[in-house]
PDB file of C-alpha atoms in Angstrom:
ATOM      1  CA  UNK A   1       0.000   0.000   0.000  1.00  0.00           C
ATOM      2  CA  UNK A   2       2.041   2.670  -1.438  1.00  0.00           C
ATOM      3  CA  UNK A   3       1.705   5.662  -3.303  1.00  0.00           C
ATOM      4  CA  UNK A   4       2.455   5.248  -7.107  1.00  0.00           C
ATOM      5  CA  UNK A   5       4.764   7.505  -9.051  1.00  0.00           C
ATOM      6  CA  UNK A   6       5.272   7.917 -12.608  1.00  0.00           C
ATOM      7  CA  UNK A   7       8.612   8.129 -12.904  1.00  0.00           C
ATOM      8  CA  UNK A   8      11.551   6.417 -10.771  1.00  0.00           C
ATOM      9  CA  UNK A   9      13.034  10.068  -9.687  1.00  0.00           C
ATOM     10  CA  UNK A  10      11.859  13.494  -9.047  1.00  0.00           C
ATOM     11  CA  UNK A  11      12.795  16.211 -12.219  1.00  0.00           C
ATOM     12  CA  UNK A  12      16.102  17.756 -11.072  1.00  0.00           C
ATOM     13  CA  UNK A  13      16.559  16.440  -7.582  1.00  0.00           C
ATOM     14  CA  UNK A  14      20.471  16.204  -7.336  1.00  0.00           C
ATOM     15  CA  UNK A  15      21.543  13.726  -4.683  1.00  0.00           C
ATOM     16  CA  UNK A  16      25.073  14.392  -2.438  1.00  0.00           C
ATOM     17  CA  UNK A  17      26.871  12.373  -0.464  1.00  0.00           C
ATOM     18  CA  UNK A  18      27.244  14.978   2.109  1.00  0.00           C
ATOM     19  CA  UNK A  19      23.269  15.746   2.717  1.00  0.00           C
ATOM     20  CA  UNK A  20      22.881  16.911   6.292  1.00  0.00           C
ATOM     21  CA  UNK A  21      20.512  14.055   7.165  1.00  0.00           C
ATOM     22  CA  UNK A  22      20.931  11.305   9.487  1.00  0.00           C
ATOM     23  CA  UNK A  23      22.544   7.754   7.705  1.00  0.00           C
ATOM     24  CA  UNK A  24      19.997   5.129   7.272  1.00  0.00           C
ATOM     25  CA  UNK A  25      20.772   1.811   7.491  1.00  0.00           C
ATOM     26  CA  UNK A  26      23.245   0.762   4.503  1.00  0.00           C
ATOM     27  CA  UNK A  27      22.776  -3.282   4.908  1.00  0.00           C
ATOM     28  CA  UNK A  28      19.354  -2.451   3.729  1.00  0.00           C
ATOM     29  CA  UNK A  29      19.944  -0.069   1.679  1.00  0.00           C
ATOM     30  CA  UNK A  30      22.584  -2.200  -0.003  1.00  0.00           C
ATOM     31  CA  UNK A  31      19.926  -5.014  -0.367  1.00  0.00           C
ATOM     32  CA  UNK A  32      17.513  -2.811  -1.790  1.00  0.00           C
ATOM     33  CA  UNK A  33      20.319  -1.132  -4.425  1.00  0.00           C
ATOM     34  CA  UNK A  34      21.195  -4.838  -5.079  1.00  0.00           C
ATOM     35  CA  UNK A  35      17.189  -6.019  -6.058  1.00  0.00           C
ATOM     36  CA  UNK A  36      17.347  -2.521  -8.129  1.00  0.00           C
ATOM     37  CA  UNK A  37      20.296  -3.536 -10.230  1.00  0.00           C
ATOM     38  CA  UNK A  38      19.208  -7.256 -10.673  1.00  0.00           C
ATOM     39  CA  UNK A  39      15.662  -6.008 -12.325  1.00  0.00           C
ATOM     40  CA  UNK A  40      17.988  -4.250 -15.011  1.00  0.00           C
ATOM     41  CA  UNK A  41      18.351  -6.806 -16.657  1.00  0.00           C
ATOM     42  CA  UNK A  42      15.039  -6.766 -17.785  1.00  0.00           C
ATOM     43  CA  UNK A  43      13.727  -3.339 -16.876  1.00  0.00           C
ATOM     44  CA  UNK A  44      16.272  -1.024 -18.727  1.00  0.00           C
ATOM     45  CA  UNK A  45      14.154   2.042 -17.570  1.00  0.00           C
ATOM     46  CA  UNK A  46      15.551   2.036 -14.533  1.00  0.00           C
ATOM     47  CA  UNK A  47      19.423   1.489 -14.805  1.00  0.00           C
ATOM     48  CA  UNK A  48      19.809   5.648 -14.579  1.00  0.00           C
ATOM     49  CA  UNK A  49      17.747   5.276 -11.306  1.00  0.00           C
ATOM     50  CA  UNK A  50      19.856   1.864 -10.025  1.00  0.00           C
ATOM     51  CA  UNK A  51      23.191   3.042 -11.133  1.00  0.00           C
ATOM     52  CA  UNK A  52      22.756   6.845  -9.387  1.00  0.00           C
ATOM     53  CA  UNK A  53      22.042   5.976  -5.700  1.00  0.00           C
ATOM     54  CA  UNK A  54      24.029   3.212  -6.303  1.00  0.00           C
ATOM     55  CA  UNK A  55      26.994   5.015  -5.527  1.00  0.00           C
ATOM     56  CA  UNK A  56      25.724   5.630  -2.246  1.00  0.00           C
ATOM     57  CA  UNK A  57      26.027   2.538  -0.527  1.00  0.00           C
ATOM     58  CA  UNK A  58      29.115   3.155   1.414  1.00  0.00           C
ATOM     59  CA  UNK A  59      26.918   5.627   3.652  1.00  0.00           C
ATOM     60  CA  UNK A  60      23.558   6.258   2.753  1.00  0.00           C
ATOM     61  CA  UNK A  61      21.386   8.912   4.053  1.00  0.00           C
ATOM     62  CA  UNK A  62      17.896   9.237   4.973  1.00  0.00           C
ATOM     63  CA  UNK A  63      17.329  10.923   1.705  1.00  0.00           C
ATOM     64  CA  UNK A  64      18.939   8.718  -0.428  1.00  0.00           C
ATOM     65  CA  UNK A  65      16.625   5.708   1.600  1.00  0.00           C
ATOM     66  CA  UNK A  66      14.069   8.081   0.579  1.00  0.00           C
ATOM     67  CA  UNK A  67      14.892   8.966  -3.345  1.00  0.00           C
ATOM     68  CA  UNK A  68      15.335   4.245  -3.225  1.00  0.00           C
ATOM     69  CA  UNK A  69      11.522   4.246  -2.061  1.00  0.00           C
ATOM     70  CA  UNK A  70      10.482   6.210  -4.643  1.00  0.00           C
ATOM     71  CA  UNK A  71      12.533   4.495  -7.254  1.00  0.00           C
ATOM     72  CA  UNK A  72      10.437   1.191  -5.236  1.00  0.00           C
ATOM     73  CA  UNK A  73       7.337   2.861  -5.836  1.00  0.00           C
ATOM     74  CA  UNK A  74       7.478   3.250  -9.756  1.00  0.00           C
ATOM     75  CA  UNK A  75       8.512  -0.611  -9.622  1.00  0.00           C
ATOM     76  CA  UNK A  76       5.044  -1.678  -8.119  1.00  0.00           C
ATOM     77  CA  UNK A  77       3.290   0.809 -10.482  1.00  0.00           C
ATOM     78  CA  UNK A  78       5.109  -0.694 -13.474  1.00  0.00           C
ATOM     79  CA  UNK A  79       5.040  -4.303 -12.303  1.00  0.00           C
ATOM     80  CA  UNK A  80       3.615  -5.303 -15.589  1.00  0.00           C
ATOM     81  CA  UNK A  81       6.237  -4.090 -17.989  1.00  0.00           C
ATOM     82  CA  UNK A  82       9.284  -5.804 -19.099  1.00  0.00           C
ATOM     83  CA  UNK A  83      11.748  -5.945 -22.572  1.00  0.00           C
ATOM     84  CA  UNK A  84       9.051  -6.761 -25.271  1.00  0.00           C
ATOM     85  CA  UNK A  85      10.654  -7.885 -28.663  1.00  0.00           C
ATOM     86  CA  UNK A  86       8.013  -7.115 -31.620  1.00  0.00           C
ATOM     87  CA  UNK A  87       8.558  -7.680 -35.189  1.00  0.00           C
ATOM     88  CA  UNK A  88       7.247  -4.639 -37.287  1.00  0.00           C
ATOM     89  CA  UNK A  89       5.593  -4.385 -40.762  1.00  0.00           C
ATOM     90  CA  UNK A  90       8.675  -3.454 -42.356  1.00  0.00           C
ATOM     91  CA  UNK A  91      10.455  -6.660 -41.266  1.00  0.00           C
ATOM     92  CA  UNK A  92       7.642  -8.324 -42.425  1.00  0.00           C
ATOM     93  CA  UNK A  93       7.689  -7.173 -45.644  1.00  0.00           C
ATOM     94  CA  UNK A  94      11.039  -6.794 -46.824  1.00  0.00           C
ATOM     95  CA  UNK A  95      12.599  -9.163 -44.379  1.00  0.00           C
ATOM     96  CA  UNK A  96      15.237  -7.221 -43.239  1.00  0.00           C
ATOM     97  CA  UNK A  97      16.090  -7.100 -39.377  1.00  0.00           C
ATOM     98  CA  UNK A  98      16.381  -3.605 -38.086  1.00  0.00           C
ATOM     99  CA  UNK A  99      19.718  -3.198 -35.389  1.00  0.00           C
ATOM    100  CA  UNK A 100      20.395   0.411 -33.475  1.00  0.00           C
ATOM    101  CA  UNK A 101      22.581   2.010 -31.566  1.00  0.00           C
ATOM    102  CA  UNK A 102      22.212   4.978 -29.000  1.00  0.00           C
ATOM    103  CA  UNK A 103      24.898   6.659 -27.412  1.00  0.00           C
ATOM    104  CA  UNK A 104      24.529   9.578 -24.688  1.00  0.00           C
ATOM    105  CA  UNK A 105      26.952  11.567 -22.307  1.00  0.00           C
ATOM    106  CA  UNK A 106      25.835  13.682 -18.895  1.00  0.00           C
ATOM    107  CA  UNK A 107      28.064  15.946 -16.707  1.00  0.00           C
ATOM    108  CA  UNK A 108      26.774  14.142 -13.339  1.00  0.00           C
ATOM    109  CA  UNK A 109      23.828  13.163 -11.730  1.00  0.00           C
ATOM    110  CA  UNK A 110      26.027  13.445  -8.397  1.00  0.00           C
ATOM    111  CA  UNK A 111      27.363  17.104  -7.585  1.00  0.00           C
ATOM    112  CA  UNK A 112      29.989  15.319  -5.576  1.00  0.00           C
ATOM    113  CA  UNK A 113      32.334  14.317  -8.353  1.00  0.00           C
ATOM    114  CA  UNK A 114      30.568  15.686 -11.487  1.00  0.00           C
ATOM    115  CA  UNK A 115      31.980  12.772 -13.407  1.00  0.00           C
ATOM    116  CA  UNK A 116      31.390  12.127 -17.438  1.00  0.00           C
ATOM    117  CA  UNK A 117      28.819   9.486 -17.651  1.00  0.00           C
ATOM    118  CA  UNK A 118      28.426   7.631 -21.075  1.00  0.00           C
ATOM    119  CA  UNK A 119      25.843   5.207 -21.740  1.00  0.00           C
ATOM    120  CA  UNK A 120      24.683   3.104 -25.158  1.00  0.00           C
ATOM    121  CA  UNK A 121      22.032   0.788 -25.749  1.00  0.00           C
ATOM    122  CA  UNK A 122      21.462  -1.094 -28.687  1.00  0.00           C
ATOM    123  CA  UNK A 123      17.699  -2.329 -30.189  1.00  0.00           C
ATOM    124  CA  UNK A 124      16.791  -5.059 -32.357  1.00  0.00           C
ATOM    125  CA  UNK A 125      13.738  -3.944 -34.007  1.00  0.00           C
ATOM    126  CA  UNK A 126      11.921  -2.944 -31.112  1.00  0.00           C
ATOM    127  CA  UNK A 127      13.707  -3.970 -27.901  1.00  0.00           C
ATOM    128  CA  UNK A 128      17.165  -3.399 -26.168  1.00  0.00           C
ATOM    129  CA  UNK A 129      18.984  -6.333 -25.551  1.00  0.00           C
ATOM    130  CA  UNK A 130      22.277  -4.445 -25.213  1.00  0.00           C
ATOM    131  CA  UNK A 131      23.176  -1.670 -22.860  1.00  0.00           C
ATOM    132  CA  UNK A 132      26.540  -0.528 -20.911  1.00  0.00           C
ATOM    133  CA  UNK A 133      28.098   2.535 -19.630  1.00  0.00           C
ATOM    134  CA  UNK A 134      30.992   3.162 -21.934  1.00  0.00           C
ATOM    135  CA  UNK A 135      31.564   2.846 -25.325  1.00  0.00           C
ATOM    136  CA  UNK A 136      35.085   4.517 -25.841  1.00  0.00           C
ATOM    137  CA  UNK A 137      36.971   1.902 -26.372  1.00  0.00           C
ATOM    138  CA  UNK A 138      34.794   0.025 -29.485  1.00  0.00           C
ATOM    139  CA  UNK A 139      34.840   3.207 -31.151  1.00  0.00           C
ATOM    140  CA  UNK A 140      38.982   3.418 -30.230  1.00  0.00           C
ATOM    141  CA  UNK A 141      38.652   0.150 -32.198  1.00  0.00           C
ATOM    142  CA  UNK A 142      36.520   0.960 -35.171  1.00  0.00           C
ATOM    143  CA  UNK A 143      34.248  -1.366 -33.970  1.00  0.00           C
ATOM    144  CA  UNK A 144      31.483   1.123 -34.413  1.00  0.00           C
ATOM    145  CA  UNK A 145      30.987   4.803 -35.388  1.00  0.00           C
ATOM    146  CA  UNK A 146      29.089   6.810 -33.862  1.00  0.00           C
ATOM    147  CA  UNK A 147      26.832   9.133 -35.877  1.00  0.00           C
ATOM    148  CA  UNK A 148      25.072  12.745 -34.194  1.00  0.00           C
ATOM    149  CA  UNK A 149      21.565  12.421 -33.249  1.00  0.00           C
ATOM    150  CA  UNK A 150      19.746  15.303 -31.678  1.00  0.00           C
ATOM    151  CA  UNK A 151      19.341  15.319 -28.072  1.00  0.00           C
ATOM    152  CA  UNK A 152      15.608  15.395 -27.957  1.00  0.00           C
ATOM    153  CA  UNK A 153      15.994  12.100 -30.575  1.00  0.00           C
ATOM    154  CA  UNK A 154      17.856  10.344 -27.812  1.00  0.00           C
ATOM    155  CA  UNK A 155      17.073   7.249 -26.384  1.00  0.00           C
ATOM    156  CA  UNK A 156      20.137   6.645 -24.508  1.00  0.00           C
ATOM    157  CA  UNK A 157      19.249   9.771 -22.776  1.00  0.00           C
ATOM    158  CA  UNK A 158      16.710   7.661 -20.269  1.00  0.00           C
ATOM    159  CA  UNK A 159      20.672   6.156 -19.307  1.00  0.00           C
ATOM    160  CA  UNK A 160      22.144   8.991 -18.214  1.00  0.00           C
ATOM    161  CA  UNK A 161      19.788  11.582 -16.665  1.00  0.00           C
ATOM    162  CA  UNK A 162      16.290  11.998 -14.555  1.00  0.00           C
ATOM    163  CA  UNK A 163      13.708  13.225 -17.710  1.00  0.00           C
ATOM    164  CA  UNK A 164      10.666  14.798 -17.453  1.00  0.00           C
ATOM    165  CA  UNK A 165       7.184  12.255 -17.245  1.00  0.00           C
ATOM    166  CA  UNK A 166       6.025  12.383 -20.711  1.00  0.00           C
ATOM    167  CA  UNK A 167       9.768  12.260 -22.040  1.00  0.00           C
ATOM    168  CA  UNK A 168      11.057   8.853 -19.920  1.00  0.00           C
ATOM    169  CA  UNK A 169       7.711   7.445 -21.224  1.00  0.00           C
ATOM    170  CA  UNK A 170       8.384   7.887 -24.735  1.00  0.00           C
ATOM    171  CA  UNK A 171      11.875   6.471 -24.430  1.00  0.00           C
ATOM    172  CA  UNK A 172      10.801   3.733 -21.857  1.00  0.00           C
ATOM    173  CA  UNK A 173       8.880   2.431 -24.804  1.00  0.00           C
ATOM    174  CA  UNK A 174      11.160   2.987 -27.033  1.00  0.00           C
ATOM    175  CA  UNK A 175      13.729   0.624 -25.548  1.00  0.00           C
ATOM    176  CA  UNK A 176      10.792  -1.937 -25.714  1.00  0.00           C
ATOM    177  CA  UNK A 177       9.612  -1.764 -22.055  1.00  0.00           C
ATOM    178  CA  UNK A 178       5.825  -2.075 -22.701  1.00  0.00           C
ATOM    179  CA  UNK A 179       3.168  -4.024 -21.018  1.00  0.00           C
ATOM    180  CA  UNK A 180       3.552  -7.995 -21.082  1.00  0.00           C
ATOM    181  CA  UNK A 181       0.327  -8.777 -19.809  1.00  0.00           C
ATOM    182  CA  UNK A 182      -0.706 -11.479 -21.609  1.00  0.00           C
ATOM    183  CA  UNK A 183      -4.133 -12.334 -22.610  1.00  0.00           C
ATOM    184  CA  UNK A 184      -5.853 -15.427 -20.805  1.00  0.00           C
ATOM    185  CA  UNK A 185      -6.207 -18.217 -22.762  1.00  0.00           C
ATOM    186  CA  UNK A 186      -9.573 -20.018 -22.564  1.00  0.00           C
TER     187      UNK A 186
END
């Protein structure tokens, strides 16, 4: 019995180590940062979430305990969605099998350390199976190359920073997080 949210973290909230709140209790909050990270494999809409207050488990705060319940709450609003793999008409057609790759970069999501963050996912037609923070060293490689896309065109953006509701929507089901309800069979 808890109040739903519609988005894993609140529009511009910037977290710091250094809070001025009383510490919580970090076995818990470990365990709880742990179950967050585990549903990423699965729930890409919330690595940005995981990953952030994440790097708070040495000594969390009441706040951060606080930002983790939130992040909770979203999860039990969103139970039913999950990686959803679709073929589309233009497979269908033609055959071919559509592959894409998003990369993104953000200045921080902690003020403590301001520290580049670079994130990429990559889609098969219409779901990510592939996502990571870094993608340097393939490009170092020529193992891909990395074309411009304009920010508001960005799905890797849902990676790297806390978006507005209607914005981490779009891109949540743009990765292929949708519903996977299915329907009862009779």
């Amino acid at each position: 019995s808890c109040k739903p949210v519609s988005t894993p973290l609140v529009l511009n909230e910037k977290l710091s180590k250094d809070d001025g709140t009383d510490m919580a209790d970090s076995s818990v909050y470990r365990s709880l940062i742990g179950n967050l990270l585990y549903l990423t494999a699965t729930r890409p809409d919330l690595i940005y979430s995981a990953s952030l207050l994440s790097g708070f488990m040495q000594s969390p705060s009441k706040i951060h305990f606080g930002t983790v319940k939130r992040v909770l709450r979203y999860v039990r609003r969103t139970t039913h969605l999950g990686i959803w793999f679709r073929s589309n008409a233009k497979e269908d057609l033609t055959g071919l099998i559509e592959l894409k790759g998003y990369l993104d970069s953000d200045w921080g999501g902690s003020v403590d350390d301001m520290k580049r963050i670079s994130r990429y996912c990559f889609c098969f037609n219409s779901g990510v199976f592939s996502w990571n923070h870094s993608i340097k060293e393939a490009e170092k490689n020529g193992d891909v190359s990395p074309l411009h896309c304009k920010s508001k065109d960005q799905l890797a953006g849902i990676f790297t920073k806390c978006l507005p509701k209607n914005k981490f929507e779009g891109l949540r089901s743009k990765l292929g997080v949708s519903s996977i309800k299915l329907k009862e069979e009779c």
